[in-house]
Amino acid sequence: EIVLTQSPATLSLSPGERATLSCRVSQSVSSYVAWHQQKPGQAPRLLIYDVSNRATGIPARFSGSGSGTDFTLTISSLEPEDFAVYYCQQRNNWPYTFGQGTKLEIK
Amino acid sequence: QVQLVESGGGLVKPGGSLRLSCAASGFTFSDYFMTWIRQAPGKGLEWVSYIPGSSSYTNYADSVKGRFTISRDNAKNTLYLQMNSLRTEDTAVYYCARDLVERVGSGCPDQWGQGTLVTVSS
């Protein structure tokens, strides 16, 4: 099973700042990495698929990058609604797996 | 718009059974792979099972293999998860989700239901 390790576990930033979230994968997953956002009491929402493609309706401040085993989600300028938990996910090999999440909290 | 509405969750004793349903609307259900993903209280996400539109095969996480069965009724636009021999560690919110890409499974869930809570406890 492919393991995804996200860092940091918690990221404390202020609105307007830039957020950089990391996802390291235990083996190469080609470009099959996605990012999901989850707010308290809500279902997750797809943000990014295949490393860098924004899902429908996702603002341009969200971007993804990386290759091989290291991937990054960047939020260029944080809005109040961006404070949530973020999960990376691989779909290269079954079972598809998620990272443990990074909680982005208001500083 | 796309809607996925789960039902069937509840409290069940260890060893018991439960069947979850997910009613889909707003898209051509038979064209999409569908999936069940769960989240234990305060924990992360775990992919449980996956089924193509044709039901030609199914995939399961090792943790549920042999106990859970995913199925679908395309005429009723409904996805199911039959859960048998339930364990306390199966306690979670169960989400159904639609795949991102029509016809060809992408392994990327892009539309999620609101989830249904399954609690396994004596």
mmCIF file of C-alpha atoms in Angstrom:
data_model
loop_
_atom_site.group_PDB
_atom_site.id
_atom_site.type_symbol
_atom_site.label_atom_id
_atom_site.label_comp_id
_atom_site.label_asym_id
_atom_site.label_seq_id
_atom_site.Cartn_x
_atom_site.Cartn_y
_atom_site.Cartn_z
ATOM 1 C CA GLU A 1 0.000 0.000 0.000
ATOM 2 C CA ILE A 2 1.289 3.431 -0.926
ATOM 3 C CA VAL A 3 1.711 5.714 2.093
ATOM 4 C CA LEU A 4 1.287 9.475 1.845
ATOM 5 C CA THR A 5 2.897 11.623 4.526
ATOM 6 C CA GLN A 6 1.718 15.208 4.821
ATOM 7 C CA SER A 7 3.584 18.014 6.521
ATOM 8 C CA PRO A 8 3.207 19.964 8.603
ATOM 9 C CA ALA A 9 0.406 18.402 10.624
ATOM 10 C CA THR A 10 -0.806 21.884 11.540
ATOM 11 C CA LEU A 11 -0.027 25.160 9.814
ATOM 12 C CA SER A 12 -0.879 28.447 11.529
ATOM 13 C CA LEU A 13 -1.092 31.438 9.221
ATOM 14 C CA SER A 14 -2.974 34.708 8.838
ATOM 15 C CA PRO A 15 -5.359 35.732 6.061
ATOM 16 C CA GLY A 16 -3.429 37.142 3.136
ATOM 17 C CA GLU A 17 -0.374 34.955 3.760
ATOM 18 C CA ARG A 18 0.873 32.214 1.452
ATOM 19 C CA ALA A 19 0.366 28.593 2.471
ATOM 20 C CA THR A 20 2.558 25.721 1.324
ATOM 21 C CA LEU A 21 1.432 22.190 2.154
ATOM 22 C CA SER A 22 3.588 19.165 1.453
ATOM 23 C CA CYS A 23 2.768 15.572 0.562
ATOM 24 C CA ARG A 24 5.482 12.926 0.311
ATOM 25 C CA VAL A 25 4.616 9.553 -1.232
ATOM 26 C CA SER A 26 6.301 6.244 -0.371
ATOM 27 C CA GLN A 27 6.788 5.311 -4.037
ATOM 28 C CA SER A 28 6.363 7.012 -7.365
ATOM 29 C CA VAL A 29 2.752 7.689 -8.320
ATOM 30 C CA SER A 30 3.437 9.352 -11.650
ATOM 31 C CA SER A 31 1.190 12.429 -11.772
ATOM 32 C CA TYR A 32 -1.791 10.831 -10.047
ATOM 33 C CA VAL A 33 -2.053 13.020 -6.986
ATOM 34 C CA ALA A 34 -5.118 14.974 -5.927
ATOM 35 C CA TRP A 35 -5.866 17.392 -3.104
ATOM 36 C CA HIS A 36 -9.126 17.629 -1.171
ATOM 37 C CA GLN A 37 -10.316 20.258 1.297
ATOM 38 C CA GLN A 38 -12.551 19.449 4.251
ATOM 39 C CA LYS A 39 -14.226 21.932 6.565
ATOM 40 C CA PRO A 40 -15.668 20.898 9.947
ATOM 41 C CA GLY A 41 -18.904 18.954 9.617
ATOM 42 C CA GLN A 42 -18.710 18.909 5.831
ATOM 43 C CA ALA A 43 -17.799 16.397 3.171
ATOM 44 C CA PRO A 44 -14.448 16.794 1.445
ATOM 45 C CA ARG A 45 -14.244 18.812 -1.754
ATOM 46 C CA LEU A 46 -11.910 18.126 -4.662
ATOM 47 C CA LEU A 47 -9.501 21.012 -5.256
ATOM 48 C CA ILE A 48 -6.734 19.697 -7.507
ATOM 49 C CA TYR A 49 -6.364 16.512 -9.566
ATOM 50 C CA ASP A 50 -3.420 15.041 -11.437
ATOM 51 C CA VAL A 51 -0.945 17.250 -9.548
ATOM 52 C CA SER A 52 -1.880 20.634 -10.962
ATOM 53 C CA ASN A 53 -5.367 20.685 -12.510
ATOM 54 C CA ARG A 54 -7.923 22.740 -10.622
ATOM 55 C CA ALA A 55 -11.348 21.167 -10.280
ATOM 56 C CA THR A 56 -14.389 23.019 -11.525
ATOM 57 C CA GLY A 57 -15.072 26.209 -9.591
ATOM 58 C CA ILE A 58 -11.825 26.203 -7.614
ATOM 59 C CA PRO A 59 -10.249 29.674 -7.345
ATOM 60 C CA ALA A 60 -6.931 30.384 -9.022
ATOM 61 C CA ARG A 61 -5.220 31.026 -5.669
ATOM 62 C CA PHE A 62 -5.058 27.238 -5.286
ATOM 63 C CA SER A 63 -2.264 25.551 -7.214
ATOM 64 C CA GLY A 64 -0.551 22.198 -7.166
ATOM 65 C CA SER A 65 2.907 21.109 -8.189
ATOM 66 C CA GLY A 66 5.420 18.313 -7.851
ATOM 67 C CA SER A 67 6.480 15.034 -9.385
ATOM 68 C CA GLY A 68 7.637 11.566 -8.475
ATOM 69 C CA THR A 69 7.261 11.371 -4.725
ATOM 70 C CA ASP A 70 7.032 15.007 -3.599
ATOM 71 C CA PHE A 71 3.986 17.161 -4.139
ATOM 72 C CA THR A 72 2.863 20.575 -2.953
ATOM 73 C CA LEU A 73 -0.405 22.452 -2.605
ATOM 74 C CA THR A 74 0.027 26.214 -2.543
ATOM 75 C CA ILE A 75 -2.586 28.780 -1.584
ATOM 76 C CA SER A 76 -1.213 32.083 -2.789
ATOM 77 C CA SER A 77 -3.121 34.448 -0.484
ATOM 78 C CA LEU A 78 -5.281 32.948 2.227
ATOM 79 C CA GLU A 79 -8.928 33.878 2.446
ATOM 80 C CA PRO A 80 -10.912 33.304 5.687
ATOM 81 C CA GLU A 81 -12.793 30.417 4.069
ATOM 82 C CA ASP A 82 -9.554 28.541 3.294
ATOM 83 C CA PHE A 83 -8.932 27.512 6.890
ATOM 84 C CA ALA A 84 -9.696 23.807 6.844
ATOM 85 C CA VAL A 85 -8.058 20.382 6.671
ATOM 86 C CA TYR A 86 -6.344 19.394 3.434
ATOM 87 C CA TYR A 87 -5.747 15.831 2.262
ATOM 88 C CA CYS A 88 -3.577 14.594 -0.558
ATOM 89 C CA GLN A 89 -4.589 11.378 -2.329
ATOM 90 C CA GLN A 90 -2.984 9.004 -4.839
ATOM 91 C CA ARG A 91 -4.774 7.049 -7.529
ATOM 92 C CA ASN A 92 -1.792 5.337 -9.127
ATOM 93 C CA ASN A 93 -2.211 1.995 -7.354
ATOM 94 C CA TRP A 94 -5.104 0.261 -5.627
ATOM 95 C CA PRO A 95 -5.822 0.679 -2.797
ATOM 96 C CA TYR A 96 -6.078 4.381 -3.432
ATOM 97 C CA THR A 97 -4.885 6.154 -0.315
ATOM 98 C CA PHE A 98 -4.998 9.516 1.427
ATOM 99 C CA GLY A 99 -2.488 11.360 3.536
ATOM 100 C CA GLN A 100 -3.298 11.972 7.189
ATOM 101 C CA GLY A 101 -4.157 15.608 6.539
ATOM 102 C CA THR A 102 -2.770 19.070 7.250
ATOM 103 C CA LYS A 103 -4.879 21.362 9.383
ATOM 104 C CA LEU A 104 -4.614 24.972 8.246
ATOM 105 C CA GLU A 105 -5.611 27.191 11.147
ATOM 106 C CA ILE A 106 -5.879 30.923 11.689
ATOM 107 C CA LYS A 107 -2.931 32.412 13.541
ATOM 108 C CA GLN B 1 -26.862 19.800 -10.125
ATOM 109 C CA VAL B 2 -25.184 16.644 -8.865
ATOM 110 C CA GLN B 3 -26.671 15.266 -5.656
ATOM 111 C CA LEU B 4 -25.592 12.260 -3.651
ATOM 112 C CA VAL B 5 -27.671 11.385 -0.604
ATOM 113 C CA GLU B 6 -26.565 8.595 1.696
ATOM 114 C CA SER B 7 -28.865 6.735 4.063
ATOM 115 C CA GLY B 8 -28.941 3.589 6.150
ATOM 116 C CA GLY B 9 -26.436 4.450 8.851
ATOM 117 C CA GLY B 10 -27.092 3.876 12.524
ATOM 118 C CA LEU B 11 -26.082 1.979 15.638
ATOM 119 C CA VAL B 12 -25.320 -1.715 15.283
ATOM 120 C CA LYS B 13 -23.732 -4.298 17.555
ATOM 121 C CA PRO B 14 -20.406 -5.935 16.708
ATOM 122 C CA GLY B 15 -20.997 -8.831 14.342
ATOM 123 C CA GLY B 16 -24.126 -7.203 12.961
ATOM 124 C CA SER B 17 -25.013 -6.049 9.464
ATOM 125 C CA LEU B 18 -26.105 -2.827 7.829
ATOM 126 C CA ARG B 19 -26.825 -1.742 4.260
ATOM 127 C CA LEU B 20 -26.023 1.763 3.156
ATOM 128 C CA SER B 21 -27.650 3.401 0.159
ATOM 129 C CA CYS B 22 -26.635 6.405 -1.903
ATOM 130 C CA ALA B 23 -29.278 8.005 -4.118
ATOM 131 C CA ALA B 24 -27.779 9.873 -7.044
ATOM 132 C CA SER B 25 -29.279 12.576 -9.226
ATOM 133 C CA GLY B 26 -28.240 15.309 -11.615
ATOM 134 C CA PHE B 27 -26.026 13.156 -13.847
ATOM 135 C CA THR B 28 -26.104 9.934 -15.880
ATOM 136 C CA PHE B 29 -25.417 7.527 -13.022
ATOM 137 C CA SER B 30 -24.545 4.520 -15.193
ATOM 138 C CA ASP B 31 -21.698 6.450 -16.870
ATOM 139 C CA TYR B 32 -19.646 6.899 -13.719
ATOM 140 C CA PHE B 33 -17.510 4.822 -11.401
ATOM 141 C CA MET B 34 -18.746 5.226 -7.835
ATOM 142 C CA THR B 35 -16.981 4.814 -4.542
ATOM 143 C CA TRP B 36 -17.420 4.539 -0.787
ATOM 144 C CA ILE B 37 -14.944 6.370 1.422
ATOM 145 C CA ARG B 38 -15.103 6.455 5.204
ATOM 146 C CA GLN B 39 -13.818 8.652 8.002
ATOM 147 C CA ALA B 40 -13.545 7.442 11.582
ATOM 148 C CA PRO B 41 -14.364 10.092 14.222
ATOM 149 C CA GLY B 42 -11.584 12.673 14.338
ATOM 150 C CA LYS B 43 -9.507 10.707 11.819
ATOM 151 C CA GLY B 44 -8.532 10.860 8.160
ATOM 152 C CA LEU B 45 -10.075 9.402 5.031
ATOM 153 C CA GLU B 46 -10.001 5.750 4.005
ATOM 154 C CA TRP B 47 -11.040 4.462 0.602
ATOM 155 C CA VAL B 48 -13.403 1.493 1.168
ATOM 156 C CA SER B 49 -14.654 0.280 -2.208
ATOM 157 C CA TYR B 50 -14.987 1.172 -5.869
ATOM 158 C CA ILE B 51 -17.287 0.005 -8.689
ATOM 159 C CA PRO B 52 -17.522 0.877 -12.394
ATOM 160 C CA GLY B 53 -20.764 1.825 -14.093
ATOM 161 C CA SER B 54 -21.080 -1.659 -15.589
ATOM 162 C CA SER B 55 -20.515 -3.413 -12.234
ATOM 163 C CA SER B 56 -18.043 -5.607 -14.133
ATOM 164 C CA TYR B 57 -15.645 -5.720 -11.189
ATOM 165 C CA THR B 58 -15.226 -4.311 -7.708
ATOM 166 C CA ASN B 59 -12.311 -3.242 -5.535
ATOM 167 C CA TYR B 60 -12.101 -3.324 -1.756
ATOM 168 C CA ALA B 61 -9.723 -2.161 0.919
ATOM 169 C CA ASP B 62 -8.082 -5.078 2.723
ATOM 170 C CA SER B 63 -9.731 -3.932 5.945
ATOM 171 C CA VAL B 64 -13.224 -4.730 4.585
ATOM 172 C CA LYS B 65 -12.563 -7.439 2.002
ATOM 173 C CA GLY B 66 -14.815 -10.452 2.536
ATOM 174 C CA ARG B 67 -17.157 -8.500 4.822
ATOM 175 C CA PHE B 68 -18.428 -5.609 2.686
ATOM 176 C CA THR B 69 -20.071 -5.775 -0.742
ATOM 177 C CA ILE B 70 -20.510 -2.813 -3.053
ATOM 178 C CA SER B 71 -23.237 -2.886 -5.686
ATOM 179 C CA ARG B 72 -25.349 -0.554 -7.752
ATOM 180 C CA ASP B 73 -28.742 -0.426 -9.437
ATOM 181 C CA ASN B 74 -28.443 1.831 -12.464
ATOM 182 C CA ALA B 75 -32.181 1.732 -13.072
ATOM 183 C CA LYS B 76 -32.711 3.236 -9.618
ATOM 184 C CA ASN B 77 -29.627 5.504 -9.704
ATOM 185 C CA THR B 78 -28.558 4.024 -6.399
ATOM 186 C CA LEU B 79 -25.276 2.780 -4.965
ATOM 187 C CA TYR B 80 -25.180 0.310 -2.080
ATOM 188 C CA LEU B 81 -22.759 -0.953 0.519
ATOM 189 C CA GLN B 82 -23.711 -4.154 2.313
ATOM 190 C CA MET B 83 -21.689 -4.370 5.512
ATOM 191 C CA ASN B 84 -21.545 -7.689 7.379
ATOM 192 C CA SER B 85 -19.576 -8.895 10.403
ATOM 193 C CA LEU B 86 -19.196 -5.309 11.562
ATOM 194 C CA ARG B 87 -16.411 -4.428 13.995
ATOM 195 C CA THR B 88 -15.970 -1.504 16.338
ATOM 196 C CA GLU B 89 -13.221 -0.205 14.045
ATOM 197 C CA ASP B 90 -15.787 0.152 11.241
ATOM 198 C CA THR B 91 -17.334 3.065 13.151
ATOM 199 C CA ALA B 92 -17.143 6.030 10.777
ATOM 200 C CA VAL B 93 -18.962 8.446 8.566
ATOM 201 C CA TYR B 94 -19.419 6.741 5.207
ATOM 202 C CA TYR B 95 -19.384 8.953 2.137
ATOM 203 C CA CYS B 96 -20.406 7.961 -1.332
ATOM 204 C CA ALA B 97 -18.606 9.802 -4.091
ATOM 205 C CA ARG B 98 -18.717 10.051 -7.855
ATOM 206 C CA ASP B 99 -15.645 9.713 -10.001
ATOM 207 C CA LEU B 100 -14.253 12.724 -11.802
ATOM 208 C CA VAL B 101 -14.298 11.234 -15.310
ATOM 209 C CA GLU B 102 -17.184 9.689 -17.253
ATOM 210 C CA ARG B 103 -16.895 6.028 -18.255
ATOM 211 C CA VAL B 104 -13.191 5.672 -17.529
ATOM 212 C CA GLY B 105 -12.489 5.439 -13.810
ATOM 213 C CA SER B 106 -10.010 8.050 -12.723
ATOM 214 C CA GLY B 107 -9.773 7.123 -9.058
ATOM 215 C CA CYS B 108 -10.455 10.730 -8.185
ATOM 216 C CA PRO B 109 -13.704 11.515 -6.338
ATOM 217 C CA ASP B 110 -15.054 14.883 -7.402
ATOM 218 C CA GLN B 111 -18.608 14.908 -6.015
ATOM 219 C CA TRP B 112 -19.275 13.770 -2.462
ATOM 220 C CA GLY B 113 -22.424 13.106 -0.480
ATOM 221 C CA GLN B 114 -22.828 14.468 3.038
ATOM 222 C CA GLY B 115 -22.180 11.083 4.607
ATOM 223 C CA THR B 116 -24.006 8.720 6.931
ATOM 224 C CA LEU B 117 -22.721 7.741 10.360
ATOM 225 C CA VAL B 118 -22.263 4.092 11.228
ATOM 226 C CA THR B 119 -21.605 3.310 14.869
ATOM 227 C CA VAL B 120 -20.605 -0.212 15.856
ATOM 228 C CA SER B 121 -20.882 -0.655 19.591
ATOM 229 C CA SER B 122 -22.273 -3.070 22.123
#
